[in-house]
A tleap script that builds the chain and sets N, CA, C and O, in Angstrom:
source leaprc.protein.ff14SB
mol = sequence {
  NMET ASP GLU PHE SER LEU GLU LEU THR GLY
  GLU HIE ARG ASP ASP GLY SER VAL CYS ILE
  ARG SER ARG ASP LEU PRO MET PHE CYS ILE
  VAL GLY ASP SER GLU GLN SER ALA LEU ASP
  VAL ALA MET GLN VAL LEU PRO GLU TYR LEU
  THR ALA ASN VAL PRO GLU PHE VAL ASP LEU
  ARG ARG GLY CYS GLY ARG MET ALA CLYS
}
set mol.1.N position { 133.932 66.326 40.608 }
set mol.1.CA position { 134.402 66.861 42.363 }
set mol.1.C position { 136.675 66.465 41.193 }
set mol.1.O position { 137.425 65.837 40.445 }
set mol.2.N position { 136.393 67.437 42.010 }
set mol.2.CA position { 138.221 68.076 42.056 }
set mol.2.C position { 139.128 67.036 41.713 }
set mol.2.O position { 138.792 65.863 41.544 }
set mol.3.N position { 140.201 67.451 41.619 }
set mol.3.CA position { 141.124 66.156 41.940 }
set mol.3.C position { 142.058 66.786 42.310 }
set mol.3.O position { 142.403 67.845 41.786 }
set mol.4.N position { 142.560 66.307 43.163 }
set mol.4.CA position { 144.221 67.010 43.693 }
set mol.4.C position { 145.208 65.694 43.780 }
set mol.4.O position { 145.364 64.800 42.947 }
set mol.5.N position { 145.748 65.855 44.917 }
set mol.5.CA position { 147.607 65.170 44.313 }
set mol.5.C position { 148.277 65.416 45.880 }
set mol.5.O position { 148.655 66.556 46.147 }
set mol.6.N position { 148.399 64.484 46.764 }
set mol.6.CA position { 149.402 64.769 48.112 }
set mol.6.C position { 150.671 63.881 48.405 }
set mol.6.O position { 150.861 62.668 48.492 }
set mol.7.N position { 151.520 65.093 48.529 }
set mol.7.CA position { 152.824 64.206 48.733 }
set mol.7.C position { 153.391 63.709 50.284 }
set mol.7.O position { 154.001 64.419 51.084 }
set mol.8.N position { 152.888 61.866 50.502 }
set mol.8.CA position { 153.221 61.933 52.034 }
set mol.8.C position { 154.747 61.502 52.256 }
set mol.8.O position { 155.361 60.758 51.491 }
set mol.9.N position { 155.178 61.986 53.223 }
set mol.9.CA position { 156.586 61.425 53.360 }
set mol.9.C position { 156.756 60.540 54.971 }
set mol.9.O position { 155.811 60.241 55.700 }
set mol.10.N position { 158.144 60.267 55.221 }
set mol.10.CA position { 158.261 58.846 56.094 }
set mol.10.C position { 159.087 59.795 56.184 }
set mol.10.O position { 159.610 60.577 55.390 }
set mol.11.N position { 159.169 59.403 58.502 }
set mol.11.CA position { 160.665 60.306 59.113 }
set mol.11.C position { 160.901 58.400 59.898 }
set mol.11.O position { 160.024 57.629 60.288 }
set mol.12.N position { 162.100 58.254 59.870 }
set mol.12.CA position { 162.443 57.544 60.302 }
set mol.12.C position { 162.996 58.236 62.266 }
set mol.12.O position { 163.907 58.938 62.705 }
set mol.13.N position { 162.239 57.769 62.645 }
set mol.13.CA position { 162.598 58.367 64.579 }
set mol.13.C position { 163.585 57.352 65.354 }
set mol.13.O position { 163.791 56.166 65.099 }
set mol.14.N position { 164.080 58.073 66.268 }
set mol.14.CA position { 165.545 57.467 66.665 }
set mol.14.C position { 164.566 55.926 67.699 }
set mol.14.O position { 165.203 55.094 68.346 }
set mol.15.N position { 163.648 55.919 67.635 }
set mol.15.CA position { 163.360 54.374 68.304 }
set mol.15.C position { 162.856 53.249 67.269 }
set mol.15.O position { 162.152 52.295 67.598 }
set mol.16.N position { 163.160 53.415 66.422 }
set mol.16.CA position { 162.833 53.200 65.132 }
set mol.16.C position { 161.561 53.118 64.413 }
set mol.16.O position { 161.632 52.404 63.412 }
set mol.17.N position { 160.499 53.610 64.623 }
set mol.17.CA position { 158.907 53.841 64.842 }
set mol.17.C position { 159.156 54.799 62.671 }
set mol.17.O position { 160.260 54.881 62.132 }
set mol.18.N position { 158.487 55.052 62.335 }
set mol.18.CA position { 158.268 55.289 60.950 }
set mol.18.C position { 156.948 56.917 61.403 }
set mol.18.O position { 155.930 57.025 62.088 }
set mol.19.N position { 157.411 57.440 60.925 }
set mol.19.CA position { 155.784 58.516 60.960 }
set mol.19.C position { 155.429 59.540 59.747 }
set mol.19.O position { 155.792 60.696 59.533 }
set mol.20.N position { 154.778 58.865 59.210 }
set mol.20.CA position { 154.367 59.990 58.099 }
set mol.20.C position { 153.193 60.775 58.369 }
set mol.20.O position { 152.257 60.603 59.150 }
set mol.21.N position { 153.586 62.077 57.173 }
set mol.21.CA position { 153.511 63.545 57.376 }
set mol.21.C position { 153.050 64.067 56.243 }
set mol.21.O position { 153.773 63.761 55.295 }
set mol.22.N position { 151.776 64.996 55.839 }
set mol.22.CA position { 152.106 65.782 54.651 }
set mol.22.C position { 152.086 67.481 54.725 }
set mol.22.O position { 151.326 68.108 55.463 }
set mol.23.N position { 152.773 67.905 54.088 }
set mol.23.CA position { 152.786 69.139 54.399 }
set mol.23.C position { 151.655 69.691 53.932 }
set mol.23.O position { 151.115 70.485 54.702 }
set mol.24.N position { 151.085 69.483 52.786 }
set mol.24.CA position { 149.036 69.328 52.385 }
set mol.24.C position { 148.700 69.184 53.651 }
set mol.24.O position { 148.356 70.284 54.085 }
set mol.25.N position { 148.645 68.498 54.319 }
set mol.25.CA position { 147.267 68.202 55.230 }
set mol.25.C position { 147.342 68.469 57.147 }
set mol.25.O position { 147.548 67.565 57.957 }
set mol.26.N position { 147.190 69.438 57.371 }
set mol.26.CA position { 147.649 70.358 58.810 }
set mol.26.C position { 147.573 68.935 59.557 }
set mol.26.O position { 146.953 67.991 59.067 }
set mol.27.N position { 148.164 68.870 60.617 }
set mol.27.CA position { 148.495 68.092 61.653 }
set mol.27.C position { 148.103 66.448 61.690 }
set mol.27.O position { 147.730 65.688 62.584 }
set mol.28.N position { 148.365 66.312 60.346 }
set mol.28.CA position { 148.042 64.883 59.734 }
set mol.28.C position { 149.285 63.680 60.058 }
set mol.28.O position { 150.242 63.771 59.289 }
set mol.29.N position { 149.350 62.903 60.790 }
set mol.29.CA position { 150.882 62.217 61.200 }
set mol.29.C position { 150.294 60.579 61.611 }
set mol.29.O position { 149.348 60.259 62.331 }
set mol.30.N position { 151.259 59.733 60.847 }
set mol.30.CA position { 150.276 58.550 61.544 }
set mol.30.C position { 152.012 58.014 62.019 }
set mol.30.O position { 153.063 58.172 61.399 }
set mol.31.N position { 151.896 57.723 62.600 }
set mol.31.CA position { 153.083 56.347 63.535 }
set mol.31.C position { 152.955 55.673 63.223 }
set mol.31.O position { 151.763 55.423 63.396 }
set mol.32.N position { 153.779 54.323 62.322 }
set mol.32.CA position { 154.214 52.983 62.799 }
set mol.32.C position { 155.306 52.393 62.831 }
set mol.32.O position { 156.372 52.849 62.417 }
set mol.33.N position { 155.058 50.948 63.508 }
set mol.33.CA position { 156.585 49.933 63.609 }
set mol.33.C position { 157.271 50.372 62.739 }
set mol.33.O position { 158.288 50.984 63.064 }
set mol.34.N position { 156.872 50.171 61.091 }
set mol.34.CA position { 157.750 50.411 60.214 }
set mol.34.C position { 157.006 51.266 59.035 }
set mol.34.O position { 155.909 51.802 59.192 }
set mol.35.N position { 157.725 51.309 57.904 }
set mol.35.CA position { 157.159 52.273 56.807 }
set mol.35.C position { 156.005 52.128 56.395 }
set mol.35.O position { 155.104 52.948 56.216 }
set mol.36.N position { 156.089 50.412 56.161 }
set mol.36.CA position { 154.775 49.268 55.905 }
set mol.36.C position { 153.667 49.603 56.487 }
set mol.36.O position { 152.681 50.062 55.910 }
set mol.37.N position { 153.787 49.370 57.764 }
set mol.37.CA position { 152.509 49.510 58.704 }
set mol.37.C position { 152.184 51.055 59.108 }
set mol.37.O position { 151.158 51.310 59.739 }
set mol.38.N position { 153.132 52.111 58.705 }
set mol.38.CA position { 152.543 53.518 59.311 }
set mol.38.C position { 151.737 54.195 57.809 }
set mol.38.O position { 150.858 55.052 57.903 }
set mol.39.N position { 152.187 53.673 56.545 }
set mol.39.CA position { 151.171 53.949 55.384 }
set mol.39.C position { 150.174 53.446 54.929 }
set mol.39.O position { 149.274 53.812 54.173 }
set mol.40.N position { 150.596 51.951 55.842 }
set mol.40.CA position { 149.435 51.006 55.641 }
set mol.40.C position { 147.743 52.375 56.132 }
set mol.40.O position { 146.828 52.982 55.575 }
set mol.41.N position { 148.361 52.132 57.548 }
set mol.41.CA position { 147.221 53.142 58.571 }
set mol.41.C position { 146.970 54.092 58.050 }
set mol.41.O position { 145.823 54.533 58.117 }
set mol.42.N position { 148.093 54.829 57.250 }
set mol.42.CA position { 147.380 56.502 56.810 }
set mol.42.C position { 146.549 56.196 55.637 }
set mol.42.O position { 145.617 56.971 55.423 }
set mol.43.N position { 146.795 54.775 54.498 }
set mol.43.CA position { 146.205 54.934 53.742 }
set mol.43.C position { 144.312 54.707 54.173 }
set mol.43.O position { 143.345 54.951 53.451 }
set mol.44.N position { 144.337 54.250 55.373 }
set mol.44.CA position { 142.905 53.787 56.232 }
set mol.44.C position { 142.645 54.737 56.840 }
set mol.44.O position { 141.511 54.658 57.312 }
set mol.45.N position { 143.384 56.044 57.180 }
set mol.45.CA position { 142.668 57.089 57.855 }
set mol.45.C position { 142.932 57.824 56.899 }
set mol.45.O position { 143.082 58.928 57.421 }
set mol.46.N position { 143.112 57.942 55.650 }
set mol.46.CA position { 143.514 59.536 54.813 }
set mol.46.C position { 141.879 59.151 54.577 }
set mol.46.O position { 141.659 58.950 55.772 }
set mol.47.N position { 140.768 58.936 54.033 }
set mol.47.CA position { 139.560 59.741 53.280 }
set mol.47.C position { 139.063 59.936 54.127 }
set mol.47.O position { 138.594 61.073 54.085 }
set mol.48.N position { 138.725 59.133 55.532 }
set mol.48.CA position { 138.124 60.239 56.817 }
set mol.48.C position { 138.599 61.186 56.805 }
set mol.48.O position { 137.782 61.927 56.258 }
set mol.49.N position { 139.971 62.082 57.213 }
set mol.49.CA position { 140.168 62.932 57.248 }
set mol.49.C position { 140.825 63.982 56.110 }
set mol.49.O position { 141.404 65.051 56.308 }
set mol.50.N position { 140.588 63.431 55.102 }
set mol.50.CA position { 139.788 64.505 54.238 }
set mol.50.C position { 138.418 64.752 54.428 }
set mol.50.O position { 137.915 65.861 54.608 }
set mol.51.N position { 137.883 63.762 54.385 }
set mol.51.CA position { 135.669 64.162 54.295 }
set mol.51.C position { 135.839 65.007 55.172 }
set mol.51.O position { 135.395 66.112 54.859 }
set mol.52.N position { 136.632 64.897 56.848 }
set mol.52.CA position { 136.562 65.981 57.725 }
set mol.52.C position { 137.099 67.155 57.378 }
set mol.52.O position { 136.373 67.998 57.906 }
set mol.53.N position { 138.097 67.781 56.695 }
set mol.53.CA position { 139.171 68.324 56.684 }
set mol.53.C position { 139.429 69.287 55.653 }
set mol.53.O position { 139.774 70.464 55.760 }
set mol.54.N position { 139.274 68.806 54.953 }
set mol.54.CA position { 139.524 69.450 53.271 }
set mol.54.C position { 138.955 70.671 53.145 }
set mol.54.O position { 139.565 71.740 53.177 }
set mol.55.N position { 137.185 70.443 52.927 }
set mol.55.CA position { 136.700 71.681 52.510 }
set mol.55.C position { 137.443 72.976 53.339 }
set mol.55.O position { 138.030 73.884 52.750 }
set mol.56.N position { 137.307 72.887 54.762 }
set mol.56.CA position { 137.949 74.316 55.748 }
set mol.56.C position { 139.489 74.198 55.222 }
set mol.56.O position { 139.847 75.308 54.825 }
set mol.57.N position { 140.176 73.547 55.131 }
set mol.57.CA position { 141.459 73.480 54.547 }
set mol.57.C position { 141.878 74.379 52.911 }
set mol.57.O position { 142.710 75.163 52.455 }
set mol.58.N position { 140.818 73.713 52.562 }
set mol.58.CA position { 140.601 74.636 51.147 }
set mol.58.C position { 140.425 76.201 51.096 }
set mol.58.O position { 141.290 76.823 50.479 }
set mol.59.N position { 139.129 77.078 51.831 }
set mol.59.CA position { 138.744 77.473 52.871 }
set mol.59.C position { 140.199 78.498 52.702 }
set mol.59.O position { 140.558 79.419 51.969 }
set mol.60.N position { 140.814 77.639 53.967 }
set mol.60.CA position { 141.851 78.658 54.836 }
set mol.60.C position { 142.340 79.097 53.506 }
set mol.60.O position { 141.927 80.169 53.063 }
set mol.61.N position { 143.352 78.229 52.681 }
set mol.61.CA position { 144.360 78.437 51.408 }
set mol.61.C position { 143.701 79.458 50.643 }
set mol.61.O position { 144.224 80.567 50.538 }
set mol.62.N position { 142.447 79.152 50.021 }
set mol.62.CA position { 141.804 80.619 49.002 }
set mol.62.C position { 141.910 81.732 49.919 }
set mol.62.O position { 142.025 82.732 49.211 }
set mol.63.N position { 141.937 82.196 51.649 }
set mol.63.CA position { 141.928 82.912 52.296 }
set mol.63.C position { 142.626 83.613 52.357 }
set mol.63.O position { 142.343 84.794 52.155 }
set mol.64.N position { 144.170 83.108 52.742 }
set mol.64.CA position { 145.343 82.891 52.886 }
set mol.64.C position { 145.728 84.691 52.455 }
set mol.64.O position { 146.324 85.442 53.226 }
set mol.65.N position { 145.335 85.002 51.377 }
set mol.65.CA position { 145.978 86.036 50.809 }
set mol.65.C position { 144.788 87.319 51.438 }
set mol.65.O position { 145.246 88.340 51.951 }
set mol.66.N position { 143.705 87.169 51.354 }
set mol.66.CA position { 143.837 88.293 51.947 }
set mol.66.C position { 142.971 88.766 53.393 }
set mol.66.O position { 142.156 89.647 53.668 }
set mol.67.N position { 143.824 87.359 54.317 }
set mol.67.CA position { 143.619 87.594 55.538 }
set mol.67.C position { 145.258 88.724 56.157 }
set mol.67.O position { 145.169 89.361 57.207 }
set mol.68.N position { 146.114 88.746 55.599 }
set mol.68.CA position { 147.212 88.801 55.753 }
set mol.68.C position { 147.306 90.752 55.147 }
set mol.68.O position { 147.555 91.145 54.007 }
set mol.69.N position { 147.105 91.321 55.987 }
set mol.69.CA position { 146.988 93.010 55.691 }
set mol.69.C position { 147.543 93.685 56.741 }
set mol.69.O position { 147.569 94.916 56.740 }
savepdb mol mol.pdb
quit
């Protein structure tokens, strides 16, 4: 199995919530009441997200240069 790393970033919102995102994962956004609660949920759903989306995402990234003509 190939290995890869992801960078998760937290954004504090005006309402006090925190949104966890990753530039590497399209449409991945987890919102929580605090950094810890958002990160806890992100770590719980990340395996399911990766299982469902990474093969297609990897194919899109590899094909990106070929698609732009």
